[in-house]
């Protein structure tokens, strides 16, 4: 704990309050006590609380009722509830009402303290993520696109998971479709980790051929290959003491997968063309937009490497699974790209955005809002500024309105092409070879067009 925290302990059993008070005073907390639910609510109204401990069974006002009222007073303060052994239904109800976690009585004190520390880490992370826009100057937004936006149930669970992972120093595997924000999640984990002051090095494994990627990761010695005119440290050396983020790790060749496995197992490696063994102290985070279980079944990804990477696992939900966050995301992107022009969005346009399936996820939404801000008429974004595919959700409808609204031919053709590709992928259940055959184009051309249109590698796009 870097500064004193205020904790409220609400329990009708005085011995439990005393034992917890003594423990938390030793931990440096400021401790408040309540003997029933009503006292707990009163103290929450009168004090700024960092964390709250509530017993569910209390006189005057039970813990669940107190929890509901306290969450309206201090919505960001995590609440941990005590439940009797076997009362799972009440525990589930408490979680639904917004509790961070629950502990069954009797409990192990060390386990309880760990939950409390995780809850505080989670609260700190959530505060930073939610307040980042107001705390950070606008010009910094353009330099560091590191915000995680959203308040839906799925995003709250994501924040909670990030908060827990930051407490450990283990490897992390982040899975999610293209455009969901895997790198932003990695940024958040690193920023709150014990290695936050150390180097944070990133590399995209899909952007480099195998020989160059090996040199980039492990470095090379002079004369190792043509053009190697000097010794060069790799990313593992540059990240020493810090964190290395491997984006699109599924694109690694089998040879490089085996070398990465050795680094994770033995913490050693050699530079390309070198004989000296280097030791490394680097936390590895990896991300992929593919399902690695499927890749393992196909023999394209090593099972042993998967388990080494997948110690802590994060699966980022696609935007179509939490559309309730779209208004908040739209507001955020308008603030970023249209603040100087005082741009707003019509309710009809916002409803259209809510009903779209977002194959390109948040990245696609950001791109669309950025373009719409540029072409907004009268500083209001309307449906007219949205791409045709978004307006018709996969069905291109030819009407005279196209001529009257003056939509450029290249935009019309782009939308037609995108919809045809999406239909072909749905028809072939995501099999790109068969989709390319249906469209009578080369498979590589299909890949390029999917990338251009932000179509993810999924049959449900």
Coordinates of C-alpha atoms in Angstrom, one line a residue:
X1 CA 0.0 0.0 0.0
X2 CA 1.6 3.3 -1.0
X3 CA -0.8 5.5 1.0
X4 CA -3.2 5.0 3.9
X5 CA -6.5 3.5 2.9
X6 CA -9.9 3.7 4.7
X7 CA -11.7 0.4 5.2
X8 CA -15.1 -0.1 6.7
X9 CA -15.8 -3.3 8.5
X10 CA -19.5 -4.0 9.0
X11 CA -20.3 -7.1 11.1
X12 CA -22.6 -7.6 14.1
X13 CA -20.0 -9.8 15.8
X14 CA -17.7 -7.6 17.9
X15 CA -14.9 -10.3 18.1
X16 CA -14.7 -10.5 14.3
X17 CA -14.6 -6.7 14.0
X18 CA -11.8 -6.5 16.6
X19 CA -9.6 -9.2 15.0
X20 CA -10.0 -7.6 11.6
X21 CA -9.4 -4.1 13.0
X22 CA -6.1 -5.2 14.5
X23 CA -5.0 -6.8 11.3
X24 CA -5.8 -3.8 9.1
X25 CA -4.3 -1.3 11.5
X26 CA -1.1 -3.4 11.3
X27 CA -1.4 -3.2 7.5
X28 CA -1.6 0.6 7.7
X29 CA -5.3 1.1 7.1
X30 CA -7.6 3.6 8.7
X31 CA -10.4 1.4 10.1
X32 CA -14.1 2.3 10.6
X33 CA -16.5 -0.1 12.2
X34 CA -20.3 -0.7 11.9
X35 CA -22.3 -3.2 14.0
X36 CA -25.3 -3.3 11.6
X37 CA -26.3 -2.4 8.0
X38 CA -27.7 1.0 9.0
X39 CA -24.5 2.1 10.6
X40 CA -22.6 0.9 7.5
X41 CA -24.7 3.1 5.2
X42 CA -24.3 6.1 7.5
X43 CA -20.5 5.7 7.6
X44 CA -20.5 5.4 3.8
X45 CA -22.3 8.7 3.5
X46 CA -20.0 10.5 5.9
X47 CA -16.6 9.1 4.9
X48 CA -14.6 8.5 1.7
X49 CA -14.1 4.7 1.7
X50 CA -11.5 2.8 -0.3
X51 CA -12.9 -0.7 0.5
X52 CA -15.9 -2.1 2.4
X53 CA -16.3 -5.4 4.2
X54 CA -20.0 -6.4 4.8
X55 CA -21.5 -9.3 6.6
X56 CA -24.7 -10.4 4.8
X57 CA -26.5 -11.3 8.0
X58 CA -26.8 -8.2 10.2
X59 CA -29.6 -6.6 12.3
X60 CA -31.6 -3.5 11.4
X61 CA -30.5 -3.7 7.8
X62 CA -29.1 -6.9 6.2
X63 CA -25.9 -6.8 4.2
X64 CA -27.6 -7.1 0.7
X65 CA -29.8 -4.1 1.4
X66 CA -26.8 -2.2 2.8
X67 CA -24.8 -3.2 -0.3
X68 CA -27.4 -1.8 -2.6
X69 CA -27.5 1.6 -0.8
X70 CA -23.7 1.8 -0.4
X71 CA -23.1 1.2 -4.1
X72 CA -25.2 4.3 -4.9
X73 CA -23.1 6.3 -2.4
X74 CA -19.7 4.9 -3.3
X75 CA -20.0 3.1 -6.6
X76 CA -16.3 2.8 -7.2
X77 CA -15.4 1.4 -3.7
X78 CA -15.1 -2.4 -3.9
X79 CA -17.3 -4.4 -1.5
X80 CA -16.4 -7.8 -0.1
X81 CA -19.2 -9.7 1.6
X82 CA -19.1 -12.4 4.3
X83 CA -21.4 -15.3 3.8
X84 CA -22.1 -18.4 5.9
X85 CA -20.7 -21.7 4.5
X86 CA -23.0 -23.1 1.8
X87 CA -25.1 -20.0 1.2
X88 CA -24.2 -19.8 -2.4
X89 CA -27.5 -18.2 -3.5
X90 CA -26.9 -15.2 -1.4
X91 CA -23.3 -15.0 -2.6
X92 CA -24.5 -15.0 -6.2
X93 CA -27.1 -12.3 -5.3
X94 CA -24.4 -10.2 -3.7
X95 CA -22.2 -10.4 -6.8
X96 CA -25.2 -9.4 -9.0
X97 CA -25.7 -6.3 -6.8
X98 CA -22.1 -5.2 -7.4
X99 CA -20.0 -6.9 -4.8
X100 CA -16.3 -7.4 -5.8
X101 CA -16.0 -10.8 -4.1
X102 CA -17.3 -12.9 -1.2
X103 CA -15.6 -14.8 1.6
X104 CA -17.2 -17.8 3.4
X105 CA -17.0 -17.9 7.2
X106 CA -14.8 -19.3 8.7
X107 CA -12.0 -17.9 6.5
X108 CA -8.3 -18.1 6.2
X109 CA -6.8 -14.7 7.1
X110 CA -4.0 -14.8 4.5
X111 CA -6.5 -15.6 1.8
X112 CA -8.8 -12.8 3.0
X113 CA -5.9 -10.3 2.9
X114 CA -5.0 -11.3 -0.6
X115 CA -8.6 -10.7 -1.8
X116 CA -8.6 -7.3 -0.1
X117 CA -5.3 -6.3 -1.8
X118 CA -6.6 -7.5 -5.2
X119 CA -9.8 -5.5 -4.7
X120 CA -7.8 -2.3 -4.1
X121 CA -5.6 -2.9 -7.1
X122 CA -8.8 -3.4 -9.1
X123 CA -10.3 -0.2 -7.8
X124 CA -7.1 1.8 -8.6
X125 CA -7.1 0.4 -12.1
X126 CA -10.7 1.1 -12.7
X127 CA -10.4 4.7 -11.4
X128 CA -7.5 5.3 -13.7
X129 CA -9.3 3.9 -16.7
X130 CA -12.5 5.8 -16.1
X131 CA -10.8 9.1 -15.2
X132 CA -8.0 9.0 -17.8
X133 CA -9.9 11.1 -20.3
X134 CA -10.3 14.0 -17.9
X135 CA -6.9 13.7 -16.3
X136 CA -4.9 13.5 -19.5
X137 CA -4.4 16.5 -21.8
X138 CA -6.0 16.2 -25.2
X139 CA -2.7 16.3 -27.0
X140 CA -1.6 13.2 -25.0
X141 CA -4.5 11.2 -26.4
X142 CA -3.0 11.5 -29.8
X143 CA 0.3 10.2 -28.5
X144 CA -1.0 7.3 -26.4
X145 CA -4.2 5.5 -27.4
X146 CA -4.2 3.5 -24.1
X147 CA -7.7 3.9 -22.7
X148 CA -10.1 1.0 -22.1
X149 CA -13.6 2.4 -22.5
X150 CA -16.7 0.7 -21.3
X151 CA -18.9 0.1 -18.3
X152 CA -20.9 -3.0 -19.3
X153 CA -20.9 -6.2 -17.3
X154 CA -18.3 -7.7 -19.7
X155 CA -16.0 -4.7 -19.4
X156 CA -16.3 -4.6 -15.6
X157 CA -15.3 -8.3 -15.5
X158 CA -12.3 -7.4 -17.8
X159 CA -11.2 -4.6 -15.5
X160 CA -11.5 -7.0 -12.5
X161 CA -9.4 -9.6 -14.3
X162 CA -6.7 -7.0 -15.2
X163 CA -6.6 -5.9 -11.6
X164 CA -5.9 -9.4 -10.5
X165 CA -3.3 -10.2 -13.1
X166 CA -1.3 -7.0 -12.3
X167 CA -0.5 -8.5 -8.8
X168 CA 1.5 -11.4 -10.3
X169 CA 4.6 -11.5 -12.5
X170 CA 3.4 -14.4 -14.7
X171 CA 3.1 -14.8 -18.4
X172 CA -0.2 -13.5 -19.9
X173 CA -2.1 -14.7 -23.0
X174 CA -4.6 -12.2 -24.5
X175 CA -7.0 -13.5 -27.0
X176 CA -9.5 -11.5 -29.0
X177 CA -10.7 -10.7 -32.5
X178 CA -8.9 -8.0 -34.5
X179 CA -9.7 -4.6 -33.3
X180 CA -10.9 -5.5 -29.8
X181 CA -7.9 -3.7 -28.1
X182 CA -5.5 -6.5 -27.1
X183 CA -2.5 -4.1 -27.1
X184 CA -4.4 -1.6 -25.0
X185 CA -5.1 -4.3 -22.4
X186 CA -1.4 -5.2 -22.4
X187 CA -0.6 -1.6 -21.8
X188 CA -2.9 -1.5 -18.8
X189 CA -1.4 -4.6 -17.3
X190 CA 2.1 -3.3 -17.7
X191 CA 1.3 0.1 -16.4
X192 CA 0.0 -1.3 -13.1
X193 CA 2.5 -4.1 -12.7
X194 CA 5.7 -4.2 -10.5
X195 CA 7.7 -3.7 -13.8
X196 CA 5.9 -0.5 -14.8
X197 CA 9.1 1.6 -14.4
X198 CA 11.1 -0.9 -16.5
X199 CA 11.2 -1.2 -20.4
X200 CA 8.0 -2.2 -22.2
X201 CA 9.1 -3.6 -25.6
X202 CA 6.6 -4.6 -28.3
X203 CA 6.9 -6.7 -31.5
X204 CA 4.4 -7.8 -34.1
X205 CA 5.3 -11.4 -35.0
X206 CA 3.2 -11.3 -38.1
X207 CA 5.0 -8.3 -39.5
X208 CA 8.4 -9.9 -40.0
X209 CA 9.7 -13.0 -41.9
X210 CA 11.1 -15.8 -39.7
X211 CA 14.8 -15.0 -40.1
X212 CA 14.4 -11.4 -39.3
X213 CA 12.0 -12.1 -36.4
X214 CA 14.5 -14.4 -34.8
X215 CA 17.2 -11.7 -35.0
X216 CA 14.7 -9.1 -33.6
X217 CA 13.8 -11.2 -30.7
X218 CA 17.2 -12.6 -29.7
X219 CA 19.7 -10.3 -31.4
X220 CA 22.6 -11.2 -33.6
X221 CA 26.4 -11.3 -33.6
X222 CA 28.6 -9.5 -36.1
X223 CA 28.9 -11.7 -39.2
X224 CA 26.0 -13.9 -38.4
X225 CA 24.5 -13.3 -41.8
X226 CA 24.9 -11.0 -44.8
X227 CA 24.5 -7.4 -43.6
X228 CA 25.2 -8.2 -40.0
X229 CA 28.0 -5.7 -39.7
X230 CA 27.9 -5.2 -35.9
X231 CA 26.6 -6.9 -32.7
X232 CA 22.9 -6.1 -32.1
X233 CA 20.9 -6.8 -28.9
X234 CA 17.4 -8.3 -29.4
X235 CA 14.1 -7.4 -27.8
X236 CA 14.6 -9.8 -24.9
X237 CA 17.8 -7.9 -24.0
X238 CA 16.2 -4.5 -24.5
X239 CA 13.3 -5.5 -22.3
X240 CA 15.5 -6.8 -19.4
X241 CA 13.8 -6.3 -16.1
X242 CA 10.6 -5.2 -17.9
X243 CA 8.0 -6.7 -20.2
X244 CA 8.0 -8.0 -23.7
X245 CA 4.7 -8.0 -25.7
X246 CA 4.5 -10.5 -28.5
X247 CA 1.6 -9.4 -30.7
X248 CA 0.1 -12.1 -33.1
X249 CA 2.2 -14.8 -31.5
X250 CA 0.3 -17.4 -33.4
X251 CA 2.2 -16.4 -36.6
X252 CA 5.5 -17.6 -35.2
X253 CA 7.1 -20.5 -37.1
X254 CA 7.5 -23.8 -35.3
X255 CA 11.3 -23.2 -35.0
X256 CA 10.8 -19.9 -33.3
X257 CA 8.0 -21.3 -31.1
X258 CA 10.5 -23.9 -29.8
X259 CA 13.1 -21.1 -29.1
X260 CA 10.5 -19.0 -27.3
X261 CA 9.5 -22.1 -25.2
X262 CA 13.1 -22.5 -24.1
X263 CA 13.3 -18.8 -23.0
X264 CA 10.2 -19.2 -21.0
X265 CA 11.3 -22.5 -19.4
X266 CA 15.0 -21.8 -18.8
X267 CA 15.2 -18.0 -18.9
X268 CA 18.2 -18.3 -21.3
X269 CA 18.9 -17.7 -25.1
X270 CA 21.7 -17.2 -27.6
X271 CA 22.0 -14.4 -30.2
X272 CA 21.8 -15.5 -33.8
X273 CA 25.3 -16.5 -34.7
X274 CA 26.5 -16.4 -31.1
X275 CA 27.7 -19.0 -28.6
X276 CA 27.4 -17.0 -25.4
X277 CA 24.3 -17.9 -23.3
X278 CA 22.4 -14.9 -22.1
X279 CA 20.1 -15.0 -19.0
X280 CA 16.9 -13.0 -19.1
X281 CA 14.5 -11.5 -16.6
X282 CA 11.6 -10.5 -18.7
X283 CA 7.8 -10.8 -18.3
X284 CA 6.2 -12.0 -21.5
X285 CA 2.7 -11.1 -22.6
X286 CA 1.4 -12.5 -25.9
X287 CA -1.7 -11.7 -28.0
X288 CA -3.5 -13.4 -30.8
X289 CA -6.7 -13.0 -32.8
X290 CA -6.8 -16.7 -33.5
X291 CA -8.1 -19.5 -31.3
X292 CA -4.9 -21.3 -30.2
X293 CA -6.8 -24.4 -29.2
X294 CA -7.8 -24.7 -32.9
X295 CA -4.3 -23.9 -34.0
X296 CA -2.9 -26.7 -31.7
X297 CA -5.4 -29.2 -33.2
X298 CA -4.1 -28.3 -36.7
X299 CA -0.5 -28.7 -35.6
X300 CA 0.2 -25.0 -36.1
X301 CA 1.0 -24.1 -32.5
X302 CA 2.9 -26.0 -29.9
X303 CA 0.9 -27.3 -27.1
X304 CA 3.7 -27.0 -24.5
X305 CA 4.2 -23.3 -25.6
X306 CA 0.5 -22.7 -25.2
X307 CA 0.5 -23.8 -21.6
X308 CA 3.6 -21.8 -20.9
X309 CA 2.0 -18.6 -22.2
X310 CA -1.5 -19.3 -20.9
X311 CA -0.8 -19.1 -17.2
X312 CA -2.9 -16.0 -17.0
X313 CA -5.6 -15.8 -19.7
X314 CA -7.7 -12.8 -20.9
X315 CA -10.3 -13.2 -23.6
X316 CA -11.5 -9.8 -24.8
X317 CA -15.2 -9.8 -25.9
X318 CA -16.0 -8.6 -29.4
X319 CA -17.9 -5.4 -29.6
X320 CA -21.1 -7.1 -30.8
X321 CA -21.2 -8.9 -27.4
X322 CA -21.3 -5.6 -25.4
X323 CA -23.2 -3.1 -27.6
X324 CA -24.3 -1.2 -24.5
X325 CA -20.8 0.3 -24.5
X326 CA -21.2 1.8 -28.0
X327 CA -22.6 5.2 -26.8
X328 CA -19.7 5.7 -24.4
X329 CA -17.2 4.7 -27.1
X330 CA -18.8 7.0 -29.6
X331 CA -18.7 9.9 -27.1
X332 CA -15.0 9.1 -26.5
X333 CA -14.0 9.1 -30.2
X334 CA -16.0 12.3 -30.9
X335 CA -14.2 14.0 -28.1
X336 CA -10.9 12.9 -29.6
X337 CA -11.5 13.7 -33.2
X338 CA -14.3 16.4 -33.1
X339 CA -13.7 18.4 -29.9
X340 CA -12.5 21.5 -31.7
X341 CA -15.6 21.5 -33.9
X342 CA -18.1 20.8 -31.1
X343 CA -19.4 17.7 -33.1
X344 CA -22.4 15.7 -31.8
X345 CA -24.3 12.7 -33.1
X346 CA -28.0 12.2 -33.9
X347 CA -30.0 9.7 -31.9
X348 CA -31.0 7.9 -35.1
X349 CA -27.4 7.5 -36.1
X350 CA -26.4 6.2 -32.6
X351 CA -29.2 3.6 -32.8
X352 CA -27.9 2.5 -36.2
X353 CA -24.4 2.0 -34.7
X354 CA -25.9 0.0 -31.8
X355 CA -27.5 -2.5 -34.2
X356 CA -24.5 -3.1 -36.4
X357 CA -22.5 -6.4 -35.9
X358 CA -19.0 -4.7 -36.0
X359 CA -16.8 -7.3 -37.7
X360 CA -13.9 -4.9 -37.2
X361 CA -14.8 -4.3 -33.6
X362 CA -13.7 -1.1 -31.7
X363 CA -11.1 -0.2 -34.3
X364 CA -13.7 -0.2 -37.0
X365 CA -16.0 2.0 -34.8
X366 CA -13.1 4.5 -34.2
X367 CA -12.4 4.6 -38.0
X368 CA -16.0 5.3 -38.8
X369 CA -16.4 8.0 -36.2
X370 CA -13.2 9.7 -37.3
X371 CA -14.4 9.8 -40.9
X372 CA -17.9 10.9 -39.9
X373 CA -16.5 13.8 -37.9
X374 CA -14.7 15.0 -41.0
X375 CA -17.9 14.9 -43.2
X376 CA -20.5 15.9 -40.6
X377 CA -22.8 18.5 -41.8
X378 CA -23.7 21.3 -39.4
X379 CA -21.5 19.6 -36.7
X380 CA -24.0 16.8 -36.3
X381 CA -23.1 13.2 -37.4
X382 CA -26.1 11.7 -39.1
X383 CA -26.9 8.3 -40.7
X384 CA -25.8 9.9 -44.1
X385 CA -22.2 9.9 -43.0
X386 CA -22.2 6.2 -42.2
X387 CA -20.9 3.6 -44.7
X388 CA -23.6 1.8 -46.7
X389 CA -22.8 -1.6 -45.3
X390 CA -23.4 -0.3 -41.8
X391 CA -26.8 1.2 -42.7
X392 CA -28.0 -2.0 -44.4
X393 CA -26.1 -4.6 -42.2
X394 CA -24.8 -6.9 -44.8
X395 CA -27.5 -6.2 -47.5
X396 CA -26.7 -3.7 -50.2
X397 CA -29.9 -1.9 -51.2
X398 CA -29.8 0.1 -54.4
X399 CA -32.2 3.0 -54.3
X400 CA -32.5 6.5 -55.9
X401 CA -31.4 7.9 -52.5
X402 CA -27.8 6.9 -53.5
X403 CA -27.9 9.5 -56.3
X404 CA -29.6 12.2 -54.2
X405 CA -27.2 11.8 -51.3
X406 CA -24.2 12.1 -53.6
X407 CA -22.3 9.1 -52.3
X408 CA -19.0 8.6 -54.2
X409 CA -18.7 5.6 -56.5
X410 CA -15.6 4.2 -54.7
X411 CA -17.5 4.1 -51.4
X412 CA -20.4 2.3 -53.0
X413 CA -18.0 -0.3 -54.6
X414 CA -16.1 -0.7 -51.3
X415 CA -19.4 -1.5 -49.5
X416 CA -20.5 -3.9 -52.2
X417 CA -17.1 -5.7 -52.1
X418 CA -17.1 -5.9 -48.3
X419 CA -20.6 -7.4 -48.1
X420 CA -19.8 -10.0 -50.8
X421 CA -16.7 -11.1 -48.9
X422 CA -18.6 -11.3 -45.6
X423 CA -21.4 -13.4 -47.3
X424 CA -18.8 -15.7 -48.8
X425 CA -17.2 -16.3 -45.5
X426 CA -20.5 -17.0 -43.8
X427 CA -21.5 -19.4 -46.6
X428 CA -18.2 -21.3 -46.2
X429 CA -18.2 -21.1 -42.4
X430 CA -15.0 -19.1 -42.4
X431 CA -13.1 -21.3 -44.8
X432 CA -11.1 -18.7 -46.7
X433 CA -9.9 -21.1 -49.4
X434 CA -13.5 -22.0 -50.3
X435 CA -14.6 -18.3 -49.9
X436 CA -11.8 -17.3 -52.4
X437 CA -13.0 -20.0 -54.8
X438 CA -16.6 -18.7 -54.5
X439 CA -15.5 -15.2 -55.3
X440 CA -13.1 -16.4 -58.0
X441 CA -10.1 -14.6 -56.5
X442 CA -6.7 -15.7 -55.2
X443 CA -6.6 -16.6 -51.5
X444 CA -3.8 -14.0 -50.9
X445 CA -6.0 -11.3 -52.5
X446 CA -8.9 -12.3 -50.2
X447 CA -6.6 -11.9 -47.2
X448 CA -5.6 -8.4 -48.4
X449 CA -9.2 -7.4 -49.0
X450 CA -10.3 -8.7 -45.6
X451 CA -7.5 -6.6 -44.0
X452 CA -8.6 -3.5 -46.0
X453 CA -12.2 -3.9 -45.0
X454 CA -11.4 -4.8 -41.3
X455 CA -13.1 -8.2 -41.7
X456 CA -12.0 -10.5 -38.8
X457 CA -11.0 -14.1 -39.2
X458 CA -14.4 -15.5 -38.2
X459 CA -17.3 -17.2 -40.0
X460 CA -19.7 -14.9 -38.0
X461 CA -18.3 -11.7 -39.4

